[in-house]
Amino acid sequence: MFASFLHGEAKLANPNMLSKKQEKLVRSLRLKKNRNAEKLFVIEGTKLIKEAIQEKADIKYLFATNAWLSKNDLEIEYIEIVEKEMQKMSVLKTSPGVLAIVSFPEIATYENDVTLILDNIKDPGNLGTIIRTAETFGVNKIVCSEETVDCFNEKVVQASMGSIFRVQVFYTNLEEYLKELDPNQVFASSLQGENIYEIKISSPSYIIMGSESHGISDEIYSFAGNKIKVPQQGKVESMNVSIATAVILAEFRRRV
């Protein structure tokens, strides 16, 4: 059976019907304050559902339409709902037909030789892609400023393509965090930095990436003993932060 939620509420008498309280919970989790209060978030789509099951995520409720169920087999309990109900709960323009409420993952982290630090990343799609990119290059820990978009935002979760279950994302005061690090091991991405293909790279390394619009804040920038950039050609002024992150991590992983 599904676990209870909302501060010890008893399990429903009929778990195979969508209740108003369940529908209300799904909608409430669109807000960060509610996600943090309940330690729950919403996932949608076949890939994310399968990733959650494979990673043994704590799935509180799983809702699916008959059309989706006719094409997919589930080995866990689910609640079948009609398409109209699914569309009301979905945040996507076209519902994929399956949605689940999941507990915040508990991910075991270890000391990496490369740690990614994000300062004020606002775009959910960029953060989700960065989380996925981090996993690609073996980085399982990302440290974010408190102003960075919530990693359990629906768009972030979608863009992470399942990596949200395997990469630990921390939110903290970056100034306090960086004070404890050796500046010589901290690398800040900057258009005025040195070519990443020519610099000396230390281990461990801490790589700071800044916001899409304003880059790294002056306060955070001052903690970096190394300023780096991806060399560019043509008239492009800057790279998308998620693409720049991928290029930088690829180079660091090659050499660290």
Short mmCIF file of C-alpha atoms in Angstrom, two decimals:
data_model
loop_
_atom_site.label_atom_id
_atom_site.label_comp_id
_atom_site.label_asym_id
_atom_site.label_seq_id
_atom_site.Cartn_x
_atom_site.Cartn_y
_atom_site.Cartn_z
CA MET A 1 0.00 0.00 0.00
CA PHE A 2 1.02 3.58 -0.39
CA ALA A 3 2.55 5.31 2.59
CA SER A 4 0.49 7.91 4.38
CA PHE A 5 1.33 11.58 4.01
CA LEU A 6 0.44 15.00 5.33
CA HIS A 7 1.51 14.58 8.94
CA GLY A 8 0.38 11.03 9.67
CA GLU A 9 -2.90 10.95 7.74
CA ALA A 10 -4.33 7.41 7.66
CA LYS A 11 -4.37 5.49 4.38
CA LEU A 12 -7.49 5.98 2.29
CA ALA A 13 -10.23 3.35 2.52
CA ASN A 14 -10.30 2.96 -1.27
CA PRO A 15 -6.80 3.55 -2.69
CA ASN A 16 -7.95 2.92 -6.26
CA MET A 17 -9.86 6.18 -6.62
CA LEU A 18 -8.48 9.70 -6.87
CA SER A 19 -9.47 11.70 -3.80
CA LYS A 20 -9.83 15.45 -3.64
CA LYS A 21 -7.07 15.52 -1.02
CA GLN A 22 -4.67 13.72 -3.39
CA GLU A 23 -5.51 16.09 -6.23
CA LYS A 24 -5.06 19.06 -3.91
CA LEU A 25 -1.69 17.71 -2.76
CA VAL A 26 -0.42 17.36 -6.33
CA ARG A 27 -1.40 20.95 -7.09
CA SER A 28 0.07 22.26 -3.84
CA LEU A 29 3.46 20.74 -4.71
CA ARG A 30 3.81 23.21 -7.57
CA LEU A 31 5.01 25.64 -4.89
CA LYS A 32 8.48 25.38 -3.40
CA LYS A 33 7.31 26.12 0.16
CA ASN A 34 4.89 23.20 0.03
CA ARG A 35 7.46 20.84 -1.46
CA ASN A 36 9.88 21.72 1.32
CA ALA A 37 7.20 21.39 4.01
CA GLU A 38 6.09 17.93 2.86
CA LYS A 39 9.49 16.77 1.50
CA LEU A 40 7.63 15.65 -1.62
CA PHE A 41 7.72 16.51 -5.32
CA VAL A 42 5.93 15.51 -8.51
CA ILE A 43 7.31 13.59 -11.48
CA GLU A 44 5.62 13.01 -14.83
CA GLY A 45 6.31 10.80 -17.83
CA THR A 46 7.31 7.22 -18.50
CA LYS A 47 11.08 7.76 -18.26
CA LEU A 48 10.96 9.52 -14.89
CA ILE A 49 8.52 6.97 -13.47
CA LYS A 50 10.77 4.09 -14.56
CA GLU A 51 13.85 5.88 -13.18
CA ALA A 52 12.08 6.37 -9.83
CA ILE A 53 11.11 2.70 -9.65
CA GLN A 54 14.59 1.56 -10.67
CA GLU A 55 16.21 3.80 -8.04
CA LYS A 56 13.76 2.49 -5.43
CA ALA A 57 12.46 5.98 -4.77
CA ASP A 58 9.81 6.39 -2.10
CA ILE A 59 6.74 6.73 -4.34
CA LYS A 60 3.80 7.90 -2.23
CA TYR A 61 1.19 7.83 -4.98
CA LEU A 62 1.28 6.88 -8.65
CA PHE A 63 -1.55 7.94 -10.96
CA ALA A 64 -2.01 6.60 -14.49
CA THR A 65 -4.63 6.68 -17.24
CA ASN A 66 -6.04 3.59 -18.88
CA ALA A 67 -4.39 4.58 -22.18
CA TRP A 68 -0.96 4.67 -20.49
CA LEU A 69 -1.55 1.45 -18.56
CA SER A 70 -2.50 -0.39 -21.74
CA LYS A 71 1.03 0.20 -23.06
CA ASN A 72 3.04 -0.15 -19.84
CA ASP A 73 3.33 -2.72 -17.08
CA LEU A 74 3.65 -1.67 -13.46
CA GLU A 75 4.80 -3.87 -10.60
CA ILE A 76 3.84 -1.36 -7.94
CA GLU A 77 0.43 -0.20 -6.79
CA TYR A 78 -1.18 2.58 -8.78
CA ILE A 79 -4.39 4.58 -8.97
CA GLU A 80 -6.09 4.60 -12.35
CA ILE A 81 -7.66 7.95 -13.22
CA VAL A 82 -9.40 9.37 -16.25
CA GLU A 83 -7.63 11.63 -18.74
CA LYS A 84 -9.55 14.71 -17.59
CA GLU A 85 -8.33 14.24 -14.02
CA MET A 86 -4.76 13.70 -15.19
CA GLN A 87 -4.80 16.83 -17.32
CA LYS A 88 -5.99 18.90 -14.36
CA MET A 89 -3.02 17.74 -12.27
CA SER A 90 -0.37 17.85 -15.00
CA VAL A 91 1.86 20.90 -15.50
CA LEU A 92 2.64 19.84 -19.07
CA LYS A 93 0.67 21.05 -22.10
CA THR A 94 -0.05 17.45 -23.02
CA SER A 95 -0.09 15.01 -20.15
CA PRO A 96 1.99 11.84 -20.71
CA GLY A 97 -0.65 9.86 -18.83
CA VAL A 98 1.36 9.00 -15.73
CA LEU A 99 2.27 11.07 -12.67
CA ALA A 100 3.65 10.31 -9.23
CA ILE A 101 4.24 11.98 -5.88
CA VAL A 102 7.73 11.10 -4.64
CA SER A 103 9.71 11.79 -1.47
CA PHE A 104 12.87 13.85 -1.65
CA PRO A 105 15.65 11.38 -2.48
CA GLU A 106 18.30 10.50 0.09
CA ILE A 107 21.52 10.29 -1.90
CA ALA A 108 24.79 9.08 -0.43
CA THR A 109 27.52 11.54 -1.37
CA TYR A 110 31.26 11.22 -1.18
CA GLU A 111 34.15 13.59 -1.62
CA ASN A 112 34.56 14.27 -5.32
CA ASP A 113 37.73 15.36 -7.02
CA VAL A 114 35.44 17.79 -8.88
CA THR A 115 32.58 19.70 -7.20
CA LEU A 116 30.20 21.97 -9.07
CA ILE A 117 29.07 25.25 -7.46
CA LEU A 118 26.13 27.20 -8.94
CA ASP A 119 25.58 30.89 -8.22
CA ASN A 120 22.07 32.22 -8.81
CA ILE A 121 21.02 29.93 -11.68
CA LYS A 122 17.42 30.92 -12.41
CA ASP A 123 16.36 28.97 -15.50
CA PRO A 124 14.82 25.58 -14.55
CA GLY A 125 15.76 23.99 -17.86
CA ASN A 126 19.39 25.00 -17.41
CA LEU A 127 19.57 23.62 -13.87
CA GLY A 128 17.98 20.33 -14.90
CA THR A 129 20.42 19.98 -17.79
CA ILE A 130 23.35 20.82 -15.50
CA ILE A 131 22.25 18.10 -13.04
CA ARG A 132 22.12 15.60 -15.89
CA THR A 133 25.49 16.81 -17.21
CA ALA A 134 27.05 16.52 -13.75
CA GLU A 135 26.05 12.87 -13.53
CA THR A 136 27.43 12.26 -17.03
CA PHE A 137 30.86 13.36 -15.82
CA GLY A 138 30.74 11.57 -12.48
CA VAL A 139 29.89 14.56 -10.29
CA ASN A 140 27.32 13.51 -7.69
CA LYS A 141 27.35 16.69 -5.60
CA ILE A 142 26.23 20.19 -6.64
CA VAL A 143 26.34 23.11 -4.22
CA CYS A 144 23.90 25.94 -5.04
CA SER A 145 23.36 29.46 -3.78
CA GLU A 146 20.11 29.98 -1.91
CA GLU A 147 18.86 32.09 -4.84
CA THR A 148 19.25 29.28 -7.36
CA VAL A 149 16.01 27.77 -8.68
CA ASP A 150 14.65 24.85 -6.65
CA CYS A 151 15.94 21.51 -7.94
CA PHE A 152 12.50 19.93 -7.36
CA ASN A 153 10.75 22.46 -9.59
CA GLU A 154 8.80 20.43 -12.18
CA LYS A 155 10.77 21.84 -15.13
CA VAL A 156 14.09 21.11 -13.41
CA VAL A 157 13.01 17.54 -12.69
CA GLN A 158 11.90 17.01 -16.29
CA ALA A 159 15.16 18.39 -17.71
CA SER A 160 17.25 16.24 -15.36
CA MET A 161 15.90 13.12 -17.11
CA GLY A 162 16.18 11.06 -13.93
CA SER A 163 19.54 12.36 -12.69
CA ILE A 164 17.71 14.12 -9.84
CA PHE A 165 17.54 10.70 -8.16
CA ARG A 166 21.32 10.23 -8.24
CA VAL A 167 22.88 13.70 -7.90
CA GLN A 168 22.69 15.44 -4.53
CA VAL A 169 21.88 19.14 -4.80
CA PHE A 170 22.64 21.26 -1.73
CA TYR A 171 21.51 24.84 -1.06
CA THR A 172 23.63 27.00 1.20
CA ASN A 173 25.18 30.42 1.76
CA LEU A 174 27.96 30.25 -0.80
CA GLU A 175 30.11 32.86 0.90
CA GLU A 176 30.20 30.79 4.07
CA TYR A 177 30.85 27.62 2.06
CA LEU A 178 33.67 29.12 0.00
CA LYS A 179 35.42 30.60 3.04
CA GLU A 180 36.36 27.06 4.04
CA LEU A 181 38.01 26.24 0.68
CA ASP A 182 41.52 26.83 -0.60
CA PRO A 183 41.19 29.61 -3.23
CA ASN A 184 43.81 27.86 -5.35
CA GLN A 185 41.40 24.98 -5.82
CA VAL A 186 38.45 27.21 -6.78
CA PHE A 187 37.82 27.97 -10.48
CA ALA A 188 35.32 30.62 -11.56
CA SER A 189 33.93 30.74 -15.09
CA SER A 190 34.46 34.21 -16.59
CA LEU A 191 34.77 35.85 -20.00
CA GLN A 192 37.95 37.45 -18.63
CA GLY A 193 39.39 34.14 -17.49
CA GLU A 194 42.24 32.04 -18.85
CA ASN A 195 41.79 29.44 -21.55
CA ILE A 196 40.68 26.19 -19.81
CA TYR A 197 42.87 24.19 -22.19
CA GLU A 198 46.01 26.01 -21.02
CA ILE A 199 45.59 26.33 -17.25
CA LYS A 200 46.92 24.07 -14.51
CA ILE A 201 44.14 22.09 -12.83
CA SER A 202 44.32 21.02 -9.19
CA SER A 203 42.64 18.18 -7.37
CA PRO A 204 40.21 18.54 -5.75
CA SER A 205 38.68 21.27 -7.92
CA TYR A 206 35.66 23.45 -7.22
CA ILE A 207 34.07 24.97 -10.32
CA ILE A 208 31.76 28.00 -10.00
CA MET A 209 29.21 28.71 -12.72
CA GLY A 210 27.14 31.90 -12.66
CA SER A 211 23.67 33.02 -13.62
CA GLU A 212 22.53 33.16 -17.23
CA SER A 213 22.07 36.95 -17.17
CA HIS A 214 24.68 38.33 -14.80
CA GLY A 215 27.33 35.66 -14.37
CA ILE A 216 28.96 35.10 -10.99
CA SER A 217 28.32 37.77 -8.37
CA ASP A 218 31.30 39.91 -7.32
CA GLU A 219 31.18 38.53 -3.77
CA ILE A 220 31.37 34.92 -4.92
CA TYR A 221 33.85 35.69 -7.69
CA SER A 222 36.32 37.05 -5.13
CA PHE A 223 36.75 33.62 -3.53
CA ALA A 224 38.13 32.04 -6.71
CA GLY A 225 41.88 31.86 -7.08
CA ASN A 226 41.48 30.89 -10.74
CA LYS A 227 39.40 32.51 -13.49
CA ILE A 228 38.68 30.31 -16.50
CA LYS A 229 36.86 30.55 -19.80
CA VAL A 230 35.94 28.39 -22.76
CA PRO A 231 37.62 29.92 -25.84
CA GLN A 232 35.08 30.99 -28.45
CA GLN A 233 35.16 31.89 -32.10
CA GLY A 234 32.88 34.07 -34.20
CA LYS A 235 30.76 36.87 -32.76
CA VAL A 236 29.03 34.90 -30.01
CA GLU A 237 29.31 36.88 -26.75
CA SER A 238 28.65 34.04 -24.33
CA MET A 239 27.62 30.40 -24.09
CA ASN A 240 24.52 28.96 -22.49
CA VAL A 241 25.47 28.09 -18.91
CA SER A 242 24.51 24.42 -19.23
CA ILE A 243 26.60 24.02 -22.39
CA ALA A 244 29.55 25.87 -20.85
CA THR A 245 29.28 23.60 -17.80
CA ALA A 246 29.46 20.51 -20.02
CA VAL A 247 32.56 21.77 -21.84
CA ILE A 248 34.34 22.70 -18.61
CA LEU A 249 33.48 19.46 -16.82
CA ALA A 250 34.68 17.46 -19.83
CA GLU A 251 38.06 19.15 -19.68
CA PHE A 252 38.41 18.84 -15.92
CA ARG A 253 37.40 15.19 -16.01
CA ARG A 254 39.98 14.54 -18.72
CA ARG A 255 42.78 15.97 -16.61
CA VAL A 256 41.84 15.44 -12.96
#
